[in-house]
Amino acid sequence: APAHPLWPEIERVTLEQLQYARLGVEGGVWQLFAEDGEMKMYKREEEVDGLAVDPLKAVHTVKGVTGREMTHYFFSPDVRFEWETTLEQMKVLETIADDTLIILQIHKRVWPASQRDALFWSHVRRVPNDTDRDAQDIWIACNHSTEHHEAPSNEGKMVRVALTVCLVCQTSIEPPADGRPVTRDHLTCKITYCSVVNPGGWVPTSALRAVYKREYPKFLKRFTQYVKDRCDKQPILF
Ligand SMILES: Cc1cccc(-c2n[nH]cc2-c2ccc(F)c(-c3ccc(S(=O)(=O)CCO)cc3)c2)n1
């Protein structure tokens, strides 16, 4: 494993997020707040120092793509402006490995709050499926706030959010009965997207909850459709 000071944290947080995502939405603590076809969005209403920090968990089933493809396009900074509509600026501050980056993102301002930025490490990895041998491997992409000497302190101008986000994907293949080759029609990708964002500076709770209610469904719907469109007619990446 790469000898980078952040590596132990990246390893720990990524595997913790994997377990957290795989818990699903059991236990009755999750409140369904949006539904669109296969996509179901849940939240928990929590406040930290009077700030709404509502953990979010979304589950979705997408046909015709693999978990490797889904997490690849979520991780890749090169395509982020194509699907992340609230992004204003993005800079890769450090490339720790080909599957691990440190990124600074400046997002569009949402009235009446001040503009936010996010500084986080981003990691993607394949995890062998330890419960079901003949299942496909699981893929996880994880973004977690971090410090970096190159990030501007942007005192006063911008508020830095603290976030932990993961996208966990499990691919299943319904093999064609007559031994024909597997095509995208036989692929199903089960997605769990988890997000905890501390907005950093004070935002009216009602305004913040309205932003989440509007932005999260739009984001996941747009992102997954983007991946389907990109993968269509392309060779399958398992
Ligand atoms: C999807 C969503 C939910 C809640 C708020 C907004 C939003 N609207 N206008 C500005 C933002 C905004 C402000 C700060 C942020 F850090 C992110 C942010 C959101 C998602 C992620 S990610 O890691 O899931 C995908 C990579 O961008 C990172 C930062 C988004 N967008």
PDB file of C-alpha atoms and ligand atoms in Angstrom:
ATOM      1  CA  ALA A   1       0.000   0.000   0.000  1.00  0.00           C
ATOM      2  CA  PRO A   2       1.307   3.496  -0.791  1.00  0.00           C
ATOM      3  CA  ALA A   3       3.388   4.993   2.080  1.00  0.00           C
ATOM      4  CA  HIS A   4       1.404   8.237   2.411  1.00  0.00           C
ATOM      5  CA  PRO A   5       0.573   9.710   5.849  1.00  0.00           C
ATOM      6  CA  LEU A   6      -3.144   9.683   4.966  1.00  0.00           C
ATOM      7  CA  TRP A   7      -3.153   6.032   3.923  1.00  0.00           C
ATOM      8  CA  PRO A   8      -4.189   4.537   7.309  1.00  0.00           C
ATOM      9  CA  GLU A   9      -7.147   6.966   7.520  1.00  0.00           C
ATOM     10  CA  ILE A  10      -8.133   6.312   3.888  1.00  0.00           C
ATOM     11  CA  GLU A  11      -8.082   2.562   4.530  1.00  0.00           C
ATOM     12  CA  ARG A  12     -10.078   2.876   7.802  1.00  0.00           C
ATOM     13  CA  VAL A  13     -12.729   5.338   6.594  1.00  0.00           C
ATOM     14  CA  THR A  14     -13.260   3.512   3.269  1.00  0.00           C
ATOM     15  CA  LEU A  15     -13.881   0.177   4.996  1.00  0.00           C
ATOM     16  CA  GLU A  16     -16.066   1.823   7.692  1.00  0.00           C
ATOM     17  CA  GLN A  17     -18.157   3.452   4.935  1.00  0.00           C
ATOM     18  CA  LEU A  18     -18.472   0.096   3.171  1.00  0.00           C
ATOM     19  CA  GLN A  19     -19.923  -1.502   6.323  1.00  0.00           C
ATOM     20  CA  TYR A  20     -22.153   1.531   6.951  1.00  0.00           C
ATOM     21  CA  ALA A  21     -23.533   1.396   3.387  1.00  0.00           C
ATOM     22  CA  ARG A  22     -24.128  -2.361   3.578  1.00  0.00           C
ATOM     23  CA  LEU A  23     -26.289  -1.893   6.720  1.00  0.00           C
ATOM     24  CA  GLY A  24     -28.971  -0.685   4.276  1.00  0.00           C
ATOM     25  CA  VAL A  25     -31.878   1.292   5.711  1.00  0.00           C
ATOM     26  CA  GLU A  26     -32.946  -1.089   8.457  1.00  0.00           C
ATOM     27  CA  GLY A  27     -33.807  -0.201  12.020  1.00  0.00           C
ATOM     28  CA  GLY A  28     -36.602   2.276  11.329  1.00  0.00           C
ATOM     29  CA  VAL A  29     -34.278   5.233  11.953  1.00  0.00           C
ATOM     30  CA  TRP A  30     -34.259   6.205   8.260  1.00  0.00           C
ATOM     31  CA  GLN A  31     -37.037   8.457   6.961  1.00  0.00           C
ATOM     32  CA  LEU A  32     -37.933   8.020   3.255  1.00  0.00           C
ATOM     33  CA  PHE A  33     -38.086  11.541   1.783  1.00  0.00           C
ATOM     34  CA  ALA A  34     -37.865  11.061  -1.977  1.00  0.00           C
ATOM     35  CA  GLU A  35     -38.651   8.312  -4.445  1.00  0.00           C
ATOM     36  CA  ASP A  36     -38.245   8.168  -8.222  1.00  0.00           C
ATOM     37  CA  GLY A  37     -38.667   4.757  -9.845  1.00  0.00           C
ATOM     38  CA  GLU A  38     -35.968   2.488  -8.409  1.00  0.00           C
ATOM     39  CA  MET A  39     -34.317   5.369  -6.517  1.00  0.00           C
ATOM     40  CA  LYS A  40     -35.235   5.742  -2.834  1.00  0.00           C
ATOM     41  CA  MET A  41     -33.742   8.519  -0.670  1.00  0.00           C
ATOM     42  CA  TYR A  42     -33.658   8.339   3.114  1.00  0.00           C
ATOM     43  CA  LYS A  43     -32.470  10.795   5.729  1.00  0.00           C
ATOM     44  CA  ARG A  44     -32.005  11.067   9.500  1.00  0.00           C
ATOM     45  CA  GLU A  45     -32.675  14.486  10.993  1.00  0.00           C
ATOM     46  CA  GLU A  46     -29.691  15.306  13.246  1.00  0.00           C
ATOM     47  CA  GLU A  47     -28.322  18.647  14.478  1.00  0.00           C
ATOM     48  CA  VAL A  48     -24.752  19.349  15.585  1.00  0.00           C
ATOM     49  CA  ASP A  49     -24.280  22.691  17.431  1.00  0.00           C
ATOM     50  CA  GLY A  50     -27.665  23.826  16.138  1.00  0.00           C
ATOM     51  CA  LEU A  51     -26.642  22.953  12.547  1.00  0.00           C
ATOM     52  CA  ALA A  52     -28.669  20.409  10.585  1.00  0.00           C
ATOM     53  CA  VAL A  53     -26.280  17.603   9.615  1.00  0.00           C
ATOM     54  CA  ASP A  54     -28.817  15.177   8.206  1.00  0.00           C
ATOM     55  CA  PRO A  55     -27.164  11.884   7.227  1.00  0.00           C
ATOM     56  CA  LEU A  56     -28.454  10.746   3.869  1.00  0.00           C
ATOM     57  CA  LYS A  57     -28.675   7.243   2.429  1.00  0.00           C
ATOM     58  CA  ALA A  58     -29.930   6.560  -1.098  1.00  0.00           C
ATOM     59  CA  VAL A  59     -30.478   3.190  -2.733  1.00  0.00           C
ATOM     60  CA  HIS A  60     -30.918   2.763  -6.465  1.00  0.00           C
ATOM     61  CA  THR A  61     -30.876  -0.010  -9.061  1.00  0.00           C
ATOM     62  CA  VAL A  62     -29.413   0.826 -12.458  1.00  0.00           C
ATOM     63  CA  LYS A  63     -29.591  -1.547 -15.442  1.00  0.00           C
ATOM     64  CA  GLY A  64     -26.824  -1.934 -18.019  1.00  0.00           C
ATOM     65  CA  VAL A  65     -23.750  -0.793 -16.081  1.00  0.00           C
ATOM     66  CA  THR A  66     -21.256  -2.395 -13.667  1.00  0.00           C
ATOM     67  CA  GLY A  67     -20.164  -1.181 -10.242  1.00  0.00           C
ATOM     68  CA  ARG A  68     -16.661  -0.646 -11.606  1.00  0.00           C
ATOM     69  CA  GLU A  69     -18.035   1.695 -14.301  1.00  0.00           C
ATOM     70  CA  MET A  70     -20.327   3.544 -11.848  1.00  0.00           C
ATOM     71  CA  THR A  71     -17.558   4.167  -9.274  1.00  0.00           C
ATOM     72  CA  HIS A  72     -15.028   5.000 -12.003  1.00  0.00           C
ATOM     73  CA  TYR A  73     -17.140   7.902 -13.308  1.00  0.00           C
ATOM     74  CA  PHE A  74     -17.938   9.038  -9.760  1.00  0.00           C
ATOM     75  CA  PHE A  75     -14.222   9.090  -8.911  1.00  0.00           C
ATOM     76  CA  SER A  76     -12.877  10.589 -12.146  1.00  0.00           C
ATOM     77  CA  PRO A  77     -12.240  14.346 -11.835  1.00  0.00           C
ATOM     78  CA  ASP A  78     -12.001  14.621 -15.649  1.00  0.00           C
ATOM     79  CA  VAL A  79     -15.763  14.135 -16.119  1.00  0.00           C
ATOM     80  CA  ARG A  80     -17.077  15.732 -12.924  1.00  0.00           C
ATOM     81  CA  PHE A  81     -18.228  18.969 -14.599  1.00  0.00           C
ATOM     82  CA  GLU A  82     -20.337  16.840 -16.954  1.00  0.00           C
ATOM     83  CA  TRP A  83     -22.671  15.660 -14.199  1.00  0.00           C
ATOM     84  CA  GLU A  84     -22.019  17.769 -11.032  1.00  0.00           C
ATOM     85  CA  THR A  85     -24.207  20.805 -11.792  1.00  0.00           C
ATOM     86  CA  THR A  86     -23.402  22.738  -8.579  1.00  0.00           C
ATOM     87  CA  LEU A  87     -19.642  22.713  -9.205  1.00  0.00           C
ATOM     88  CA  GLU A  88     -18.003  26.073  -9.924  1.00  0.00           C
ATOM     89  CA  GLN A  89     -14.283  25.217  -9.620  1.00  0.00           C
ATOM     90  CA  MET A  90     -12.280  22.034  -9.013  1.00  0.00           C
ATOM     91  CA  LYS A  91      -8.554  21.423  -8.531  1.00  0.00           C
ATOM     92  CA  VAL A  92      -6.701  18.151  -7.975  1.00  0.00           C
ATOM     93  CA  LEU A  93      -4.235  19.242  -5.270  1.00  0.00           C
ATOM     94  CA  GLU A  94      -2.413  15.904  -4.983  1.00  0.00           C
ATOM     95  CA  THR A  95      -2.353  12.568  -6.773  1.00  0.00           C
ATOM     96  CA  ILE A  96      -1.516  10.036  -4.066  1.00  0.00           C
ATOM     97  CA  ALA A  97      -2.099   7.058  -6.399  1.00  0.00           C
ATOM     98  CA  ASP A  98      -4.104   6.339  -9.570  1.00  0.00           C
ATOM     99  CA  ASP A  99      -7.064   5.484  -7.312  1.00  0.00           C
ATOM    100  CA  THR A 100      -6.471   8.147  -4.648  1.00  0.00           C
ATOM    101  CA  LEU A 101      -6.591  11.966  -5.046  1.00  0.00           C
ATOM    102  CA  ILE A 102      -6.914  15.090  -2.931  1.00  0.00           C
ATOM    103  CA  ILE A 103      -9.441  17.503  -4.470  1.00  0.00           C
ATOM    104  CA  LEU A 104     -10.599  21.049  -3.749  1.00  0.00           C
ATOM    105  CA  GLN A 105     -14.104  21.891  -5.030  1.00  0.00           C
ATOM    106  CA  ILE A 106     -15.856  25.259  -4.961  1.00  0.00           C
ATOM    107  CA  HIS A 107     -19.614  24.939  -5.334  1.00  0.00           C
ATOM    108  CA  LYS A 108     -22.182  27.475  -6.505  1.00  0.00           C
ATOM    109  CA  ARG A 109     -23.635  29.670  -3.792  1.00  0.00           C
ATOM    110  CA  VAL A 110     -27.117  28.786  -2.584  1.00  0.00           C
ATOM    111  CA  TRP A 111     -29.003  31.877  -1.379  1.00  0.00           C
ATOM    112  CA  PRO A 112     -29.229  32.900   1.513  1.00  0.00           C
ATOM    113  CA  ALA A 113     -26.138  30.958   2.653  1.00  0.00           C
ATOM    114  CA  SER A 114     -22.555  31.956   1.835  1.00  0.00           C
ATOM    115  CA  GLN A 115     -20.617  30.031  -0.827  1.00  0.00           C
ATOM    116  CA  ARG A 116     -19.174  26.643   0.211  1.00  0.00           C
ATOM    117  CA  ASP A 117     -16.051  24.760  -0.740  1.00  0.00           C
ATOM    118  CA  ALA A 118     -14.994  21.181  -0.003  1.00  0.00           C
ATOM    119  CA  LEU A 119     -11.478  19.774   0.438  1.00  0.00           C
ATOM    120  CA  PHE A 120     -11.361  15.992   0.521  1.00  0.00           C
ATOM    121  CA  TRP A 121      -9.437  12.876  -0.359  1.00  0.00           C
ATOM    122  CA  SER A 122     -11.118  10.645  -2.923  1.00  0.00           C
ATOM    123  CA  HIS A 123     -10.474   6.910  -3.190  1.00  0.00           C
ATOM    124  CA  VAL A 124     -11.908   4.085  -5.281  1.00  0.00           C
ATOM    125  CA  ARG A 125     -11.393   0.388  -4.735  1.00  0.00           C
ATOM    126  CA  ARG A 126     -12.616  -3.093  -5.595  1.00  0.00           C
ATOM    127  CA  VAL A 127     -13.581  -5.237  -2.570  1.00  0.00           C
ATOM    128  CA  PRO A 128     -13.911  -9.012  -3.081  1.00  0.00           C
ATOM    129  CA  ASN A 129     -17.388 -10.178  -2.078  1.00  0.00           C
ATOM    130  CA  ASP A 130     -16.676 -12.138   1.129  1.00  0.00           C
ATOM    131  CA  THR A 131     -20.235 -13.375   1.683  1.00  0.00           C
ATOM    132  CA  ASP A 132     -21.227 -14.647  -1.742  1.00  0.00           C
ATOM    133  CA  ARG A 133     -18.405 -16.345  -3.699  1.00  0.00           C
ATOM    134  CA  ASP A 134     -20.090 -16.437  -7.107  1.00  0.00           C
ATOM    135  CA  ALA A 135     -21.249 -12.818  -6.814  1.00  0.00           C
ATOM    136  CA  GLN A 136     -19.365  -9.994  -8.536  1.00  0.00           C
ATOM    137  CA  ASP A 137     -16.885  -7.960  -6.509  1.00  0.00           C
ATOM    138  CA  ILE A 138     -18.134  -4.827  -4.743  1.00  0.00           C
ATOM    139  CA  TRP A 139     -16.811  -1.411  -5.786  1.00  0.00           C
ATOM    140  CA  ILE A 140     -16.660   1.571  -3.435  1.00  0.00           C
ATOM    141  CA  ALA A 141     -15.756   5.222  -4.043  1.00  0.00           C
ATOM    142  CA  CYS A 142     -15.269   7.319  -0.905  1.00  0.00           C
ATOM    143  CA  ASN A 143     -14.772  11.080  -0.401  1.00  0.00           C
ATOM    144  CA  HIS A 144     -13.742  12.336   3.054  1.00  0.00           C
ATOM    145  CA  SER A 145     -12.758  15.842   4.159  1.00  0.00           C
ATOM    146  CA  THR A 146      -9.085  16.433   4.851  1.00  0.00           C
ATOM    147  CA  GLU A 147      -6.519  19.227   5.272  1.00  0.00           C
ATOM    148  CA  HIS A 148      -3.979  20.277   2.652  1.00  0.00           C
ATOM    149  CA  HIS A 149      -1.270  22.943   2.721  1.00  0.00           C
ATOM    150  CA  GLU A 150      -2.116  24.059  -0.855  1.00  0.00           C
ATOM    151  CA  ALA A 151      -5.788  24.734  -0.093  1.00  0.00           C
ATOM    152  CA  PRO A 152      -6.516  28.471   0.233  1.00  0.00           C
ATOM    153  CA  SER A 153      -7.609  29.512   3.706  1.00  0.00           C
ATOM    154  CA  ASN A 154     -10.049  31.878   1.829  1.00  0.00           C
ATOM    155  CA  GLU A 155     -10.783  33.574   5.150  1.00  0.00           C
ATOM    156  CA  GLY A 156     -14.207  35.145   5.236  1.00  0.00           C
ATOM    157  CA  LYS A 157     -15.030  34.505   1.569  1.00  0.00           C
ATOM    158  CA  MET A 158     -15.898  30.813   1.599  1.00  0.00           C
ATOM    159  CA  VAL A 159     -17.226  28.382   4.193  1.00  0.00           C
ATOM    160  CA  ARG A 160     -15.618  24.950   4.165  1.00  0.00           C
ATOM    161  CA  VAL A 161     -17.966  22.007   4.564  1.00  0.00           C
ATOM    162  CA  ALA A 162     -16.961  18.770   6.277  1.00  0.00           C
ATOM    163  CA  LEU A 163     -18.170  15.738   4.339  1.00  0.00           C
ATOM    164  CA  THR A 164     -17.983  11.971   4.226  1.00  0.00           C
ATOM    165  CA  VAL A 165     -19.531  10.420   1.144  1.00  0.00           C
ATOM    166  CA  CYS A 166     -19.494   6.928  -0.310  1.00  0.00           C
ATOM    167  CA  LEU A 167     -20.868   5.228  -3.396  1.00  0.00           C
ATOM    168  CA  VAL A 168     -21.045   1.437  -2.967  1.00  0.00           C
ATOM    169  CA  CYS A 169     -21.982  -0.688  -5.982  1.00  0.00           C
ATOM    170  CA  GLN A 170     -22.808  -4.371  -6.338  1.00  0.00           C
ATOM    171  CA  THR A 171     -23.179  -5.760  -9.863  1.00  0.00           C
ATOM    172  CA  SER A 172     -25.260  -8.818 -10.671  1.00  0.00           C
ATOM    173  CA  ILE A 173     -25.351 -10.650 -13.983  1.00  0.00           C
ATOM    174  CA  GLU A 174     -28.436 -12.588 -15.159  1.00  0.00           C
ATOM    175  CA  PRO A 175     -26.608 -14.940 -17.545  1.00  0.00           C
ATOM    176  CA  PRO A 176     -28.411 -15.521 -20.883  1.00  0.00           C
ATOM    177  CA  ALA A 177     -29.977 -19.020 -20.772  1.00  0.00           C
ATOM    178  CA  ASP A 178     -28.683 -20.176 -24.176  1.00  0.00           C
ATOM    179  CA  GLY A 179     -24.982 -19.660 -23.297  1.00  0.00           C
ATOM    180  CA  ARG A 180     -24.832 -16.481 -25.416  1.00  0.00           C
ATOM    181  CA  PRO A 181     -22.311 -13.777 -24.414  1.00  0.00           C
ATOM    182  CA  VAL A 182     -23.284 -11.463 -21.553  1.00  0.00           C
ATOM    183  CA  THR A 183     -24.456  -8.078 -22.827  1.00  0.00           C
ATOM    184  CA  ARG A 184     -25.469  -4.919 -20.931  1.00  0.00           C
ATOM    185  CA  ASP A 185     -29.067  -6.163 -20.927  1.00  0.00           C
ATOM    186  CA  HIS A 186     -27.956  -8.820 -18.432  1.00  0.00           C
ATOM    187  CA  LEU A 187     -26.338  -6.346 -15.996  1.00  0.00           C
ATOM    188  CA  THR A 188     -27.895  -4.839 -12.871  1.00  0.00           C
ATOM    189  CA  CYS A 189     -26.024  -2.492 -10.545  1.00  0.00           C
ATOM    190  CA  LYS A 190     -27.332  -1.989  -6.996  1.00  0.00           C
ATOM    191  CA  ILE A 191     -26.120   1.334  -5.636  1.00  0.00           C
ATOM    192  CA  THR A 192     -25.975   2.750  -2.110  1.00  0.00           C
ATOM    193  CA  TYR A 193     -24.963   6.414  -1.874  1.00  0.00           C
ATOM    194  CA  CYS A 194     -24.278   7.683   1.664  1.00  0.00           C
ATOM    195  CA  SER A 195     -23.535  11.277   2.575  1.00  0.00           C
ATOM    196  CA  VAL A 196     -22.953  13.225   5.784  1.00  0.00           C
ATOM    197  CA  VAL A 197     -22.247  16.915   5.161  1.00  0.00           C
ATOM    198  CA  ASN A 198     -21.622  19.416   7.940  1.00  0.00           C
ATOM    199  CA  PRO A 199     -22.311  22.744   6.228  1.00  0.00           C
ATOM    200  CA  GLY A 200     -19.540  24.390   8.270  1.00  0.00           C
ATOM    201  CA  GLY A 201     -21.153  27.750   8.918  1.00  0.00           C
ATOM    202  CA  TRP A 202     -24.660  28.545  10.129  1.00  0.00           C
ATOM    203  CA  VAL A 203     -27.474  27.956   7.605  1.00  0.00           C
ATOM    204  CA  PRO A 204     -31.177  28.186   8.470  1.00  0.00           C
ATOM    205  CA  THR A 205     -32.174  24.543   9.094  1.00  0.00           C
ATOM    206  CA  SER A 206     -35.311  24.881   6.974  1.00  0.00           C
ATOM    207  CA  ALA A 207     -33.300  26.337   4.062  1.00  0.00           C
ATOM    208  CA  LEU A 208     -30.674  23.594   4.332  1.00  0.00           C
ATOM    209  CA  ARG A 209     -33.300  20.825   4.393  1.00  0.00           C
ATOM    210  CA  ALA A 210     -34.960  22.370   1.336  1.00  0.00           C
ATOM    211  CA  VAL A 211     -31.611  22.343  -0.523  1.00  0.00           C
ATOM    212  CA  TYR A 212     -30.995  18.699   0.389  1.00  0.00           C
ATOM    213  CA  LYS A 213     -34.537  17.704  -0.637  1.00  0.00           C
ATOM    214  CA  ARG A 214     -34.076  19.365  -4.031  1.00  0.00           C
ATOM    215  CA  GLU A 215     -30.405  18.685  -4.790  1.00  0.00           C
ATOM    216  CA  TYR A 216     -29.835  15.074  -3.730  1.00  0.00           C
ATOM    217  CA  PRO A 217     -32.505  13.402  -5.909  1.00  0.00           C
ATOM    218  CA  LYS A 218     -31.468  15.598  -8.859  1.00  0.00           C
ATOM    219  CA  PHE A 219     -27.786  14.744  -8.325  1.00  0.00           C
ATOM    220  CA  LEU A 220     -28.171  10.958  -8.110  1.00  0.00           C
ATOM    221  CA  LYS A 221     -30.652  10.795 -11.001  1.00  0.00           C
ATOM    222  CA  ARG A 222     -28.407  12.934 -13.211  1.00  0.00           C
ATOM    223  CA  PHE A 223     -25.195  11.109 -12.252  1.00  0.00           C
ATOM    224  CA  THR A 224     -26.559   7.584 -12.831  1.00  0.00           C
ATOM    225  CA  GLN A 225     -28.132   8.608 -16.165  1.00  0.00           C
ATOM    226  CA  TYR A 226     -24.777  10.139 -17.182  1.00  0.00           C
ATOM    227  CA  VAL A 227     -23.000   6.804 -16.520  1.00  0.00           C
ATOM    228  CA  LYS A 228     -25.649   4.832 -18.465  1.00  0.00           C
ATOM    229  CA  ASP A 229     -25.239   7.175 -21.429  1.00  0.00           C
ATOM    230  CA  ARG A 230     -21.419   6.978 -21.295  1.00  0.00           C
ATOM    231  CA  CYS A 231     -21.394   3.186 -21.101  1.00  0.00           C
ATOM    232  CA  ASP A 232     -24.029   2.533 -23.738  1.00  0.00           C
ATOM    233  CA  LYS A 233     -22.522   0.623 -26.740  1.00  0.00           C
ATOM    234  CA  GLN A 234     -19.106   0.542 -24.978  1.00  0.00           C
ATOM    235  CA  PRO A 235     -17.311  -2.682 -23.982  1.00  0.00           C
ATOM    236  CA  ILE A 236     -18.313  -3.791 -20.452  1.00  0.00           C
ATOM    237  CA  LEU A 237     -15.748  -3.082 -17.681  1.00  0.00           C
ATOM    238  CA  PHE A 238     -16.215  -5.712 -14.927  1.00  0.00           C
TER     239      PHE A 238
HETATM  240  C1  LIG B   1     -25.952  17.150  -4.079  1.00  0.00           C
HETATM  241  C2  LIG B   1     -26.018  18.305  -3.165  1.00  0.00           C
HETATM  242  C3  LIG B   1     -26.450  18.103  -1.855  1.00  0.00           C
HETATM  243  C4  LIG B   1     -26.457  19.171  -0.986  1.00  0.00           C
HETATM  244  C5  LIG B   1     -26.051  20.430  -1.420  1.00  0.00           C
HETATM  245  C6  LIG B   1     -25.705  20.568  -2.751  1.00  0.00           C
HETATM  246  C7  LIG B   1     -25.293  21.857  -3.249  1.00  0.00           C
HETATM  247  N1  LIG B   1     -26.097  22.703  -3.956  1.00  0.00           N
HETATM  248  N2  LIG B   1     -25.356  23.824  -4.213  1.00  0.00           N
HETATM  249  C8  LIG B   1     -24.107  23.702  -3.691  1.00  0.00           C
HETATM  250  C9  LIG B   1     -24.051  22.458  -3.086  1.00  0.00           C
HETATM  251  C10 LIG B   1     -22.890  21.869  -2.422  1.00  0.00           C
HETATM  252  C11 LIG B   1     -22.142  22.647  -1.508  1.00  0.00           C
HETATM  253  C12 LIG B   1     -21.044  22.072  -0.911  1.00  0.00           C
HETATM  254  C13 LIG B   1     -20.673  20.746  -1.197  1.00  0.00           C
HETATM  255  F1  LIG B   1     -19.599  20.237  -0.600  1.00  0.00           F
HETATM  256  C14 LIG B   1     -21.412  19.971  -2.091  1.00  0.00           C
HETATM  257  C15 LIG B   1     -21.037  18.566  -2.423  1.00  0.00           C
HETATM  258  C16 LIG B   1     -22.037  17.635  -2.743  1.00  0.00           C
HETATM  259  C17 LIG B   1     -21.690  16.331  -3.099  1.00  0.00           C
HETATM  260  C18 LIG B   1     -20.346  15.934  -3.152  1.00  0.00           C
HETATM  261  S1  LIG B   1     -19.920  14.325  -3.648  1.00  0.00           S
HETATM  262  O1  LIG B   1     -18.678  14.000  -3.032  1.00  0.00           O
HETATM  263  O2  LIG B   1     -21.049  13.461  -3.382  1.00  0.00           O
HETATM  264  C19 LIG B   1     -19.702  14.322  -5.413  1.00  0.00           C
HETATM  265  C20 LIG B   1     -18.493  15.095  -5.831  1.00  0.00           C
HETATM  266  O3  LIG B   1     -18.834  16.449  -6.057  1.00  0.00           O
HETATM  267  C21 LIG B   1     -19.361  16.842  -2.814  1.00  0.00           C
HETATM  268  C22 LIG B   1     -19.698  18.153  -2.448  1.00  0.00           C
HETATM  269  C23 LIG B   1     -22.528  20.565  -2.700  1.00  0.00           C
HETATM  270  N3  LIG B   1     -25.652  19.519  -3.605  1.00  0.00           N
END
